[in-house]
PDB file of C-alpha atoms and ligand atoms in Angstrom:
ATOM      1  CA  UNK A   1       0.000   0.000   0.000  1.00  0.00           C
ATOM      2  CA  UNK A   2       2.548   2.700   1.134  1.00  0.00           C
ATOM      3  CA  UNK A   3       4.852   3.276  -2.041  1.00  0.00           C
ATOM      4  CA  UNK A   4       2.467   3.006  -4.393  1.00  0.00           C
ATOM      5  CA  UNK A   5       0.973   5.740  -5.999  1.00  0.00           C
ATOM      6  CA  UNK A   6      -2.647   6.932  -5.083  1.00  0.00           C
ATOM      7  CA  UNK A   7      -5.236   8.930  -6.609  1.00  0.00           C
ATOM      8  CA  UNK A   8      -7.803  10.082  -4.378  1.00  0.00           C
ATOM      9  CA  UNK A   9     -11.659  10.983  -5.703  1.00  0.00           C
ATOM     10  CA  UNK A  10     -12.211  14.722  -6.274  1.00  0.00           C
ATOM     11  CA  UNK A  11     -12.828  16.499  -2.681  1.00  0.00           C
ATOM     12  CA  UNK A  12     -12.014  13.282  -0.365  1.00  0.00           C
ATOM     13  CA  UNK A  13     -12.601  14.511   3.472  1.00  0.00           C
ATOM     14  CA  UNK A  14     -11.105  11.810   5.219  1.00  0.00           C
ATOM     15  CA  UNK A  15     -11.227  12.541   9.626  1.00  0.00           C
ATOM     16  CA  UNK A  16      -8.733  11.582  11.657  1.00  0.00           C
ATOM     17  CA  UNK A  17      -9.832  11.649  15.696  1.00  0.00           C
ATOM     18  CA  UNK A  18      -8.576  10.778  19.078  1.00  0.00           C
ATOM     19  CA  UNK A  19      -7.213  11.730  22.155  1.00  0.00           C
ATOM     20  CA  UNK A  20      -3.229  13.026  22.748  1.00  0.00           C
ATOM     21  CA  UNK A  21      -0.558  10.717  21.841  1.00  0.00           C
ATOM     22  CA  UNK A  22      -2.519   8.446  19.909  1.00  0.00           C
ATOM     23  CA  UNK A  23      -0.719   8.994  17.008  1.00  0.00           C
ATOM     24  CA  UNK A  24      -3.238  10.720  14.784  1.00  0.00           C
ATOM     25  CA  UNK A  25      -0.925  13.725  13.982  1.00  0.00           C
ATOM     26  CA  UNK A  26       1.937  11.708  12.609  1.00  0.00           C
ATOM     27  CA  UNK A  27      -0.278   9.496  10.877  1.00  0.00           C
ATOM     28  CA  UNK A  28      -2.496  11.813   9.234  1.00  0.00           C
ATOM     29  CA  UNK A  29       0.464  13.059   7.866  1.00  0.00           C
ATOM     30  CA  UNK A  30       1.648  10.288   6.258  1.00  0.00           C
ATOM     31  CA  UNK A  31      -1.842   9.456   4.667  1.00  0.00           C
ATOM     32  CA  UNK A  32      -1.835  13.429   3.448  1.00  0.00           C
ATOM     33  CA  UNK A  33       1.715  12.694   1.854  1.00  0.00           C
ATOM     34  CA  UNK A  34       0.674   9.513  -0.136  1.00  0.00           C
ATOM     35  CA  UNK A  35      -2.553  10.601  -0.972  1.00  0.00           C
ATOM     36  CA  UNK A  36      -1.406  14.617  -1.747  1.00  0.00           C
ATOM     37  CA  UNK A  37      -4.291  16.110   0.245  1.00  0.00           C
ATOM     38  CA  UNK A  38      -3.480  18.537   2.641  1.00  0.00           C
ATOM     39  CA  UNK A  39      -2.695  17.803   6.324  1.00  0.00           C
ATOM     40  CA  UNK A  40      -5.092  20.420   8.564  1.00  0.00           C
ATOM     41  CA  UNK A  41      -4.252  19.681  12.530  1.00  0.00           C
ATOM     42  CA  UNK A  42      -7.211  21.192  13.889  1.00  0.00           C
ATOM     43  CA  UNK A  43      -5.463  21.000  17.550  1.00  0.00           C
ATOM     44  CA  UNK A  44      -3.153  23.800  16.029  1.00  0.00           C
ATOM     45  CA  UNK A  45      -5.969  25.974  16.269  1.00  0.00           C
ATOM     46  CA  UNK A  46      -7.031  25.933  19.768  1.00  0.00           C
ATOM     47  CA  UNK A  47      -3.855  26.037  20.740  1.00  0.00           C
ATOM     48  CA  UNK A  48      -3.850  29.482  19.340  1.00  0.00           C
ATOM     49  CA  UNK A  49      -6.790  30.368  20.567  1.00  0.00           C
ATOM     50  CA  UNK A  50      -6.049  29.745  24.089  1.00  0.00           C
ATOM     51  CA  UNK A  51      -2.147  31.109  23.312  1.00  0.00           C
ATOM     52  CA  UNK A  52      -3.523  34.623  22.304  1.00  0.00           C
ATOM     53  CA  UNK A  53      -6.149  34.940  25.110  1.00  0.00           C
ATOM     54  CA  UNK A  54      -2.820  34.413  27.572  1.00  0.00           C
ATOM     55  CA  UNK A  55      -0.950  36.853  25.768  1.00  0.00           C
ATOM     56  CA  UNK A  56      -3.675  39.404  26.260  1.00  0.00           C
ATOM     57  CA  UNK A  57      -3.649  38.821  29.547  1.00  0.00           C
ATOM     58  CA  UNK A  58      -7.719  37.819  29.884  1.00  0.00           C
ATOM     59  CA  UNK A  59      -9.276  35.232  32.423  1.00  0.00           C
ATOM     60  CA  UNK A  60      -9.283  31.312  30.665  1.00  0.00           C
ATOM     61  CA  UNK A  61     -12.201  31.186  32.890  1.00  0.00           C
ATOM     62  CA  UNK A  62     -14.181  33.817  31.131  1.00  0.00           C
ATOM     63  CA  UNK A  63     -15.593  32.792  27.490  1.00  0.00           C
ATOM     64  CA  UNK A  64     -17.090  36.603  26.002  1.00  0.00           C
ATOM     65  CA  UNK A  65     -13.094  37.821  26.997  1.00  0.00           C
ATOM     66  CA  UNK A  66     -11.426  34.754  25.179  1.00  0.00           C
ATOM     67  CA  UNK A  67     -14.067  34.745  22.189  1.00  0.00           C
ATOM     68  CA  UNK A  68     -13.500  38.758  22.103  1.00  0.00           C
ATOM     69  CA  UNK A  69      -9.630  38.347  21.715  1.00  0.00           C
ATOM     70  CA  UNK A  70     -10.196  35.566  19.263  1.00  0.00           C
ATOM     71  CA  UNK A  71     -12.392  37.969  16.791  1.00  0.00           C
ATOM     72  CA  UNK A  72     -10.030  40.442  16.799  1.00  0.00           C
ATOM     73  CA  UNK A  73      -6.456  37.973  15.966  1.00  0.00           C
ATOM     74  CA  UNK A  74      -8.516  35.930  13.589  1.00  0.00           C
ATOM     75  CA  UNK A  75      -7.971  38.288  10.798  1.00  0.00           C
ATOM     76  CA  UNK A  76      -4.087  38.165  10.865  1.00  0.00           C
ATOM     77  CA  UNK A  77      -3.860  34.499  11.263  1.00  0.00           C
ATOM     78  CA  UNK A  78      -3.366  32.193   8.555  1.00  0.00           C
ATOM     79  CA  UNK A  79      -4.018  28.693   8.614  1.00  0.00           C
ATOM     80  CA  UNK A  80      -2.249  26.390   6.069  1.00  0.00           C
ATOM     81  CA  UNK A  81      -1.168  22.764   5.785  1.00  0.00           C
ATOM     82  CA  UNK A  82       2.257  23.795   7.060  1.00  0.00           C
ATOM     83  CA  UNK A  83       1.045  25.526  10.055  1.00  0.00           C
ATOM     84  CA  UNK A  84      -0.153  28.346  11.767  1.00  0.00           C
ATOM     85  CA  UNK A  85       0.635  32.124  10.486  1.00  0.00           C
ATOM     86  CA  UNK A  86       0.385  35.143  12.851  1.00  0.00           C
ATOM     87  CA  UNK A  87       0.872  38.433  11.504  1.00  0.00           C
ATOM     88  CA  UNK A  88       3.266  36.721   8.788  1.00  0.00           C
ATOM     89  CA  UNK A  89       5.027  34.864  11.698  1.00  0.00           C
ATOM     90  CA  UNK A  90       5.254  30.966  11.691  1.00  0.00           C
ATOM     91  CA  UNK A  91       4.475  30.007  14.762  1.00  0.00           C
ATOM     92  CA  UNK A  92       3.373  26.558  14.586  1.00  0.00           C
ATOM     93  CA  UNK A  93       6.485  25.478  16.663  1.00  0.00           C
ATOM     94  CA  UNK A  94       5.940  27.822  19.766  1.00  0.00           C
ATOM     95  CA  UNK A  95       2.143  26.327  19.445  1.00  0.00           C
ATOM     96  CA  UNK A  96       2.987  22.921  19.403  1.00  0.00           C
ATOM     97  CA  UNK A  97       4.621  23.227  23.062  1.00  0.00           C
ATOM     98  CA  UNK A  98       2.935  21.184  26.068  1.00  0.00           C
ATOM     99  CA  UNK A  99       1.728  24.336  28.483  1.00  0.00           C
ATOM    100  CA  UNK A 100       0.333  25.928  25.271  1.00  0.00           C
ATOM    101  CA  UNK A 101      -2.202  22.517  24.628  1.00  0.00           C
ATOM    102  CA  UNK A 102      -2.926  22.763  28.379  1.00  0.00           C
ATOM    103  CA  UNK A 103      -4.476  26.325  27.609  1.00  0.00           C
ATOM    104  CA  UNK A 104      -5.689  25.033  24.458  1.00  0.00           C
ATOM    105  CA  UNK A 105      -7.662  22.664  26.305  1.00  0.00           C
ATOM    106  CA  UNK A 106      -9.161  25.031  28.744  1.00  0.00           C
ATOM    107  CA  UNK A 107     -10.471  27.183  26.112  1.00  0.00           C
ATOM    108  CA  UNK A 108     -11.727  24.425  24.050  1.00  0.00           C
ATOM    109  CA  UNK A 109     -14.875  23.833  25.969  1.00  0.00           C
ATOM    110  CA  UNK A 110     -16.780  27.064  24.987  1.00  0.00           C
ATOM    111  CA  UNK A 111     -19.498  26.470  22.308  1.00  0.00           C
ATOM    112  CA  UNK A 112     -18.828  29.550  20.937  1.00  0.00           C
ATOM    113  CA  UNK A 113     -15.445  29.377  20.469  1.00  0.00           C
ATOM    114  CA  UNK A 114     -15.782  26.557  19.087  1.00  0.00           C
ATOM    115  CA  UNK A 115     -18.277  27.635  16.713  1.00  0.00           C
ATOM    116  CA  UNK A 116     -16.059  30.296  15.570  1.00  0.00           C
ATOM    117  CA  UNK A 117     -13.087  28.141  14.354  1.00  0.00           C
ATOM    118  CA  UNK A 118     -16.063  25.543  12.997  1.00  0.00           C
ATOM    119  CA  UNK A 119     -16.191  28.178  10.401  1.00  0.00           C
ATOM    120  CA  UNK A 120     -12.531  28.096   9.413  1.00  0.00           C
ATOM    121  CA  UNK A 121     -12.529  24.642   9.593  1.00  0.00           C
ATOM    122  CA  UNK A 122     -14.883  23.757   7.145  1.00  0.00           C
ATOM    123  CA  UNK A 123     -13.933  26.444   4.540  1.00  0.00           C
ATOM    124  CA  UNK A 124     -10.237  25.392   4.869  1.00  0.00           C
ATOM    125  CA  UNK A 125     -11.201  21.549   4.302  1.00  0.00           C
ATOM    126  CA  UNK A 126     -13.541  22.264   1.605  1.00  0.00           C
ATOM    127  CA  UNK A 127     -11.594  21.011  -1.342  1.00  0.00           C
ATOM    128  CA  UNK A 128     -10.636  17.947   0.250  1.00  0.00           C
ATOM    129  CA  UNK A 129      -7.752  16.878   3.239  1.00  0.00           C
ATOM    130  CA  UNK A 130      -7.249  14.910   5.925  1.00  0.00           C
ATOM    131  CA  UNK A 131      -8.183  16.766   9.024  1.00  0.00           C
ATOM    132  CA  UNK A 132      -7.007  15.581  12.533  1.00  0.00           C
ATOM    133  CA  UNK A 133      -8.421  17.090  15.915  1.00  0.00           C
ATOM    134  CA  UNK A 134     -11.185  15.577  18.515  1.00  0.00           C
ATOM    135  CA  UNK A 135     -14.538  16.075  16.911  1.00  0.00           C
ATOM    136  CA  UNK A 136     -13.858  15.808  12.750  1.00  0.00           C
ATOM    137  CA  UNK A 137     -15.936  13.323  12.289  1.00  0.00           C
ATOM    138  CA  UNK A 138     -18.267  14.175  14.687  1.00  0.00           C
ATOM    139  CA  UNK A 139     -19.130  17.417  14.337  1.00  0.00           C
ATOM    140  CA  UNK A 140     -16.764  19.685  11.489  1.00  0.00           C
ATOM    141  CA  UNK A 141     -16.501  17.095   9.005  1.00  0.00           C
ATOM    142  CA  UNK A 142     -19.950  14.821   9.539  1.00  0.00           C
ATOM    143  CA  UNK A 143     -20.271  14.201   5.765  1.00  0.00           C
ATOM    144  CA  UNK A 144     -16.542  12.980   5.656  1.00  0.00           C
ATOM    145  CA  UNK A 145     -16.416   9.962   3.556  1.00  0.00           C
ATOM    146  CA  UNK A 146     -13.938   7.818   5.727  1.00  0.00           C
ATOM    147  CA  UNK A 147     -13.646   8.672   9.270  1.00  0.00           C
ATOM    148  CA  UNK A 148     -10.989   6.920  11.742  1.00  0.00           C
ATOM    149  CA  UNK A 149     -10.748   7.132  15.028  1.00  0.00           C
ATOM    150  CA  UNK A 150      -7.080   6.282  16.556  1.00  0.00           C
ATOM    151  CA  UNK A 151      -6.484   5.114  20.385  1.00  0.00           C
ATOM    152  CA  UNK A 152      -3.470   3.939  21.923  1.00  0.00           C
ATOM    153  CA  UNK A 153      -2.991   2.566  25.800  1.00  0.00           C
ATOM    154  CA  UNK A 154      -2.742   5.663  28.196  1.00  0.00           C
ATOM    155  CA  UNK A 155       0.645   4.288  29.016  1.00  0.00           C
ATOM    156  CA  UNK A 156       2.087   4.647  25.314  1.00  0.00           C
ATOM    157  CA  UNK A 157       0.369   7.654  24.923  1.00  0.00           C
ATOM    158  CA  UNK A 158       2.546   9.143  27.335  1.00  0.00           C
ATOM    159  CA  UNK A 159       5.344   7.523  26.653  1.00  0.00           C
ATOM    160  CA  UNK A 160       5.261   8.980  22.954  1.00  0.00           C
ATOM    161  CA  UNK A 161       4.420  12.530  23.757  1.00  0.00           C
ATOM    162  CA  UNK A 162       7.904  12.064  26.709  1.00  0.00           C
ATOM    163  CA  UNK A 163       9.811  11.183  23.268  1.00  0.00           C
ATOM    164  CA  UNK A 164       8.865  14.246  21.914  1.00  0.00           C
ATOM    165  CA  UNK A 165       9.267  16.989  24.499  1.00  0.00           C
ATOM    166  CA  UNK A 166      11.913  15.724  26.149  1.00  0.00           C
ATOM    167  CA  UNK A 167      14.284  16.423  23.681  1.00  0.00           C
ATOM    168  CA  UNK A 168      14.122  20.238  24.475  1.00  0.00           C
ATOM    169  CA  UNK A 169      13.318  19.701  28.328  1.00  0.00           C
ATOM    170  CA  UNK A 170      15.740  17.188  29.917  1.00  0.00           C
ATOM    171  CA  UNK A 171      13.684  17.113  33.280  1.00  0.00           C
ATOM    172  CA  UNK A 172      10.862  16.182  32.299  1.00  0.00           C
ATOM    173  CA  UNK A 173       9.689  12.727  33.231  1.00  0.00           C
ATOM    174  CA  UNK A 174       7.003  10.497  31.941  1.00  0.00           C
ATOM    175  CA  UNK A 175       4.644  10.785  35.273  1.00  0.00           C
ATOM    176  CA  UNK A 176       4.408  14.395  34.448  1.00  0.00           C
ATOM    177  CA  UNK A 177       3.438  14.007  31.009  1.00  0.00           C
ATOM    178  CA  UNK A 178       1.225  11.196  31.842  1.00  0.00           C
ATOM    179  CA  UNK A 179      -0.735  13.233  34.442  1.00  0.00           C
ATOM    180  CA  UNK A 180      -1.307  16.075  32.054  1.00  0.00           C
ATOM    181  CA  UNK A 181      -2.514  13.892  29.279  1.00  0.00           C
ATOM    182  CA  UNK A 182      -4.809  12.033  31.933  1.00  0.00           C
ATOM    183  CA  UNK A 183      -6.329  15.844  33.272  1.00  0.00           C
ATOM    184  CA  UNK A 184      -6.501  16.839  28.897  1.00  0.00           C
ATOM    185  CA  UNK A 185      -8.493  13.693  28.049  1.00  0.00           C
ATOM    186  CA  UNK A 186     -10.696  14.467  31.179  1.00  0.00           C
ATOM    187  CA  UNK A 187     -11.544  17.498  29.741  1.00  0.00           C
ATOM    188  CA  UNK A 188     -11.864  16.731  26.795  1.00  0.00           C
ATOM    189  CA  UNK A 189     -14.271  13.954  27.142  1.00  0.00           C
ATOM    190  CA  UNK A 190     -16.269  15.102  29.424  1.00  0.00           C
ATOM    191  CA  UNK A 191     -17.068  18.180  28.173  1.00  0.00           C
ATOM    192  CA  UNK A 192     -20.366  19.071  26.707  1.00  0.00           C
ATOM    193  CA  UNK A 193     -19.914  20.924  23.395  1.00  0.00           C
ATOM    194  CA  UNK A 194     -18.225  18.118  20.781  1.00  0.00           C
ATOM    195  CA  UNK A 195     -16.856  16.357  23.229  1.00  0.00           C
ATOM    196  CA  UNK A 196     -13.642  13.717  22.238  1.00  0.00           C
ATOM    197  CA  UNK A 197     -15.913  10.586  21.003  1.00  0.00           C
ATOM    198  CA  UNK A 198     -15.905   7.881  18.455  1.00  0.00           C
ATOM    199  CA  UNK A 199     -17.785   9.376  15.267  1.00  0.00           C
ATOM    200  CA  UNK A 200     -20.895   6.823  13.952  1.00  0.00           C
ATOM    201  CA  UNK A 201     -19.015   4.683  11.402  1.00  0.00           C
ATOM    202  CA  UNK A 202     -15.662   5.734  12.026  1.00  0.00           C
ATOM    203  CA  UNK A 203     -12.967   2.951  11.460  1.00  0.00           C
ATOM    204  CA  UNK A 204     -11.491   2.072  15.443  1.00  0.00           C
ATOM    205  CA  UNK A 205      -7.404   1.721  15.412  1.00  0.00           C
ATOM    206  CA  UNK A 206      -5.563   1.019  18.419  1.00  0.00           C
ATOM    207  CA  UNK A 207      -1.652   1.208  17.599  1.00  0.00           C
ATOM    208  CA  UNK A 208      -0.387   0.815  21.009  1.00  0.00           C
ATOM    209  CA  UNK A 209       1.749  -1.722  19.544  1.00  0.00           C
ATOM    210  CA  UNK A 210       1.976  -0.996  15.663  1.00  0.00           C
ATOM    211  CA  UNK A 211       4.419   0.485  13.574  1.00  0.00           C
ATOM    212  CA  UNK A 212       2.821   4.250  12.111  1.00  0.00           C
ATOM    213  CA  UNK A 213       3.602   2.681   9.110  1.00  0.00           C
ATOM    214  CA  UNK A 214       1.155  -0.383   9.236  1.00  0.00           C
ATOM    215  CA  UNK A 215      -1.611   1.542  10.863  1.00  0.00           C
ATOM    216  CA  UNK A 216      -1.365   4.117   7.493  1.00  0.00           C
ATOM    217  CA  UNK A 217      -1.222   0.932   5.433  1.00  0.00           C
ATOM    218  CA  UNK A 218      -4.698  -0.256   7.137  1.00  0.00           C
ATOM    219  CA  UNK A 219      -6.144   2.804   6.272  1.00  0.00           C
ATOM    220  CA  UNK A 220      -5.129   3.297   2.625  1.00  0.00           C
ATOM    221  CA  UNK A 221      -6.549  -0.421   2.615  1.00  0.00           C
ATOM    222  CA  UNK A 222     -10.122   0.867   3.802  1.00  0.00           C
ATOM    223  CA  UNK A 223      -9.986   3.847   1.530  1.00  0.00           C
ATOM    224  CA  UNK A 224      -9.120   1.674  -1.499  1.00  0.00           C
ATOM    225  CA  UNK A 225     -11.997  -1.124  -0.802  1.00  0.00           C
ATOM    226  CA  UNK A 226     -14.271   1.986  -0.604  1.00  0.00           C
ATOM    227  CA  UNK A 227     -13.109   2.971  -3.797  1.00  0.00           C
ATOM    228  CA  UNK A 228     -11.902   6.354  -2.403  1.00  0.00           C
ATOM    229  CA  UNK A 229      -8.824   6.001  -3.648  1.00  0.00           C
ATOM    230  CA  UNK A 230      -7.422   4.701  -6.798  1.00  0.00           C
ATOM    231  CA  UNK A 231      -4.018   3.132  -7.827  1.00  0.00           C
ATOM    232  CA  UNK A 232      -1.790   4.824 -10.656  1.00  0.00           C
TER     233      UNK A 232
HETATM  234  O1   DC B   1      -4.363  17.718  19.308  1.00  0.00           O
HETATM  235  P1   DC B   1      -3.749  18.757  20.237  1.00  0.00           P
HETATM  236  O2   DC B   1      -3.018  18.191  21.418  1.00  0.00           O
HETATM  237  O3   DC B   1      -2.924  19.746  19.490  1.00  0.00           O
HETATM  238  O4   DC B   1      -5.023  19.569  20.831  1.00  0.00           O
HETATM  239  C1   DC B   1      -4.880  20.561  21.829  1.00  0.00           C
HETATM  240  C2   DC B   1      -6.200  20.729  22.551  1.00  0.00           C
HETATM  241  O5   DC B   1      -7.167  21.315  21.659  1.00  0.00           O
HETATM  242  C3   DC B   1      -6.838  19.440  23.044  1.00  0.00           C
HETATM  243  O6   DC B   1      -6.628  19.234  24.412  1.00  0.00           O
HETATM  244  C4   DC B   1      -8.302  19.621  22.809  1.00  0.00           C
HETATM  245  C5   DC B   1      -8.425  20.735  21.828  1.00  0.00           C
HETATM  246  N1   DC B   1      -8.971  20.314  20.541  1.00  0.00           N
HETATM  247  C6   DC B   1     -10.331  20.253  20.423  1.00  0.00           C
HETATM  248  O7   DC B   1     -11.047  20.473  21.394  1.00  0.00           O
HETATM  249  N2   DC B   1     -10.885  19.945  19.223  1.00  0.00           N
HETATM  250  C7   DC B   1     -10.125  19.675  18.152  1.00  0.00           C
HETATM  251  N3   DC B   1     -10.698  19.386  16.970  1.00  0.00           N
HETATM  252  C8   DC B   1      -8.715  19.701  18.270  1.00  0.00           C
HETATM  253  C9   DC B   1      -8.159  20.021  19.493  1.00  0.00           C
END
């Protein structure tokens, strides 16, 4: 499957859910990259959300301050495959930090914030993608034609997201990480608005213990017997 080359149908929405550290981002990537759709990493955007309500200085707690901040930085962000733009500044890396997806978690639960970015969402993935985040399939992307939803033991979870940030903070240890994944997937479950949750239809994975590569060769399979995507 991977290697091969891939045509997709015209507009193919395929969502990619589930919680931190299940592997979603790295292998929505890869799908993007054999399928040449763009990769849109919804988490990104929440993350900026809850970045710029910190940086003006306003109360997490209070939704009309965060949703007022968020209407007026909207207009000088861009949001492309590669990342997030503010004021012509890449700052996807600075987003992708673990204190900024604690924030982005925090502001995440307000329906109207999250109606807000629905809007960019959808106009961004309107010409096909793969789009990762919590609620794709769910809620932003319901008419998706292939929907998966990844999960992976708590225990890898952690253990992946450790690989990642520990190369730029030496003292961090794994029981940290794996107590603020456990309070982010609290939060993000049990919230009201789109909560984190299995999408009718959507295709289960659970790589705890597979290669990224096999789990994107099980999906390319799926898309293929749907005849969403064709060989060249
Ligand atoms: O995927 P991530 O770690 O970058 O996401 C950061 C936070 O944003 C996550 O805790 C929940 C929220 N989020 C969301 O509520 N809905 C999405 N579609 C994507 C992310």
């Amino acid at each position: 499957m991977v290697g091969l080359y891939w045509k997709p149908i015209e507009g193919l929405q395929i969502a990619m859910d589930g919680p931190s550290g299940s592997g979603k981002g790295t292998v929505a990537k890869h799908v993007g990259k054999e399928l040449g759709l763009p990769v849109l990493d919804t988490g990104l955007l929440y993350r900026f959300a809850g970045w710029q309500a910190t940086a003006a200085d306003v109360d997490l707690m209070d939704e009309s301050a965060v949703l007022q901040v968020l209407h007026e930085v909207l207009p000088e962000m861009q949001w492309r495959a590669e990342g997030i733009f503010f004021e012509s500044n890449d700052c996807t890396s600075l987003l992708r930090g673990e204190d900024v997806g604690g924030l982005a978690s925090q502001v995440a639960h307000y329906p109207k914030v999250r109606a807000l970015l629905l809007d960019v969402q959808r106009d961004i993935a309107k010409s096909g993608c793969v789009m990762d985040g919590r609620d794709i399939g769910t809620v932003v992307l319901p008419d998706a034609q292939a929907k998966f939803f990844l999960t992976a033991s708590q225990r890898e979870r952690a253990r992946r997201r450790w690989a990642q940030l520990h190369v730029k903070d030496k003292e961090l240890s794994i029981e940290q990480v794996a107590d603020e994944l456990m309070e982010r997937d609290k939060r993000d479950v049990g919230r009201d608005c789109a909560p984190l949750e299995r999408a009718k239809g959507a295709i289960q994975i659970d790589s705890t213990i597979m290669r990224v590569d096999e789990v994107v060769d099980r999906i390319l399979a799926v898309l293929e017997r749907r005849d969403l995507i064709h060989a060249i």
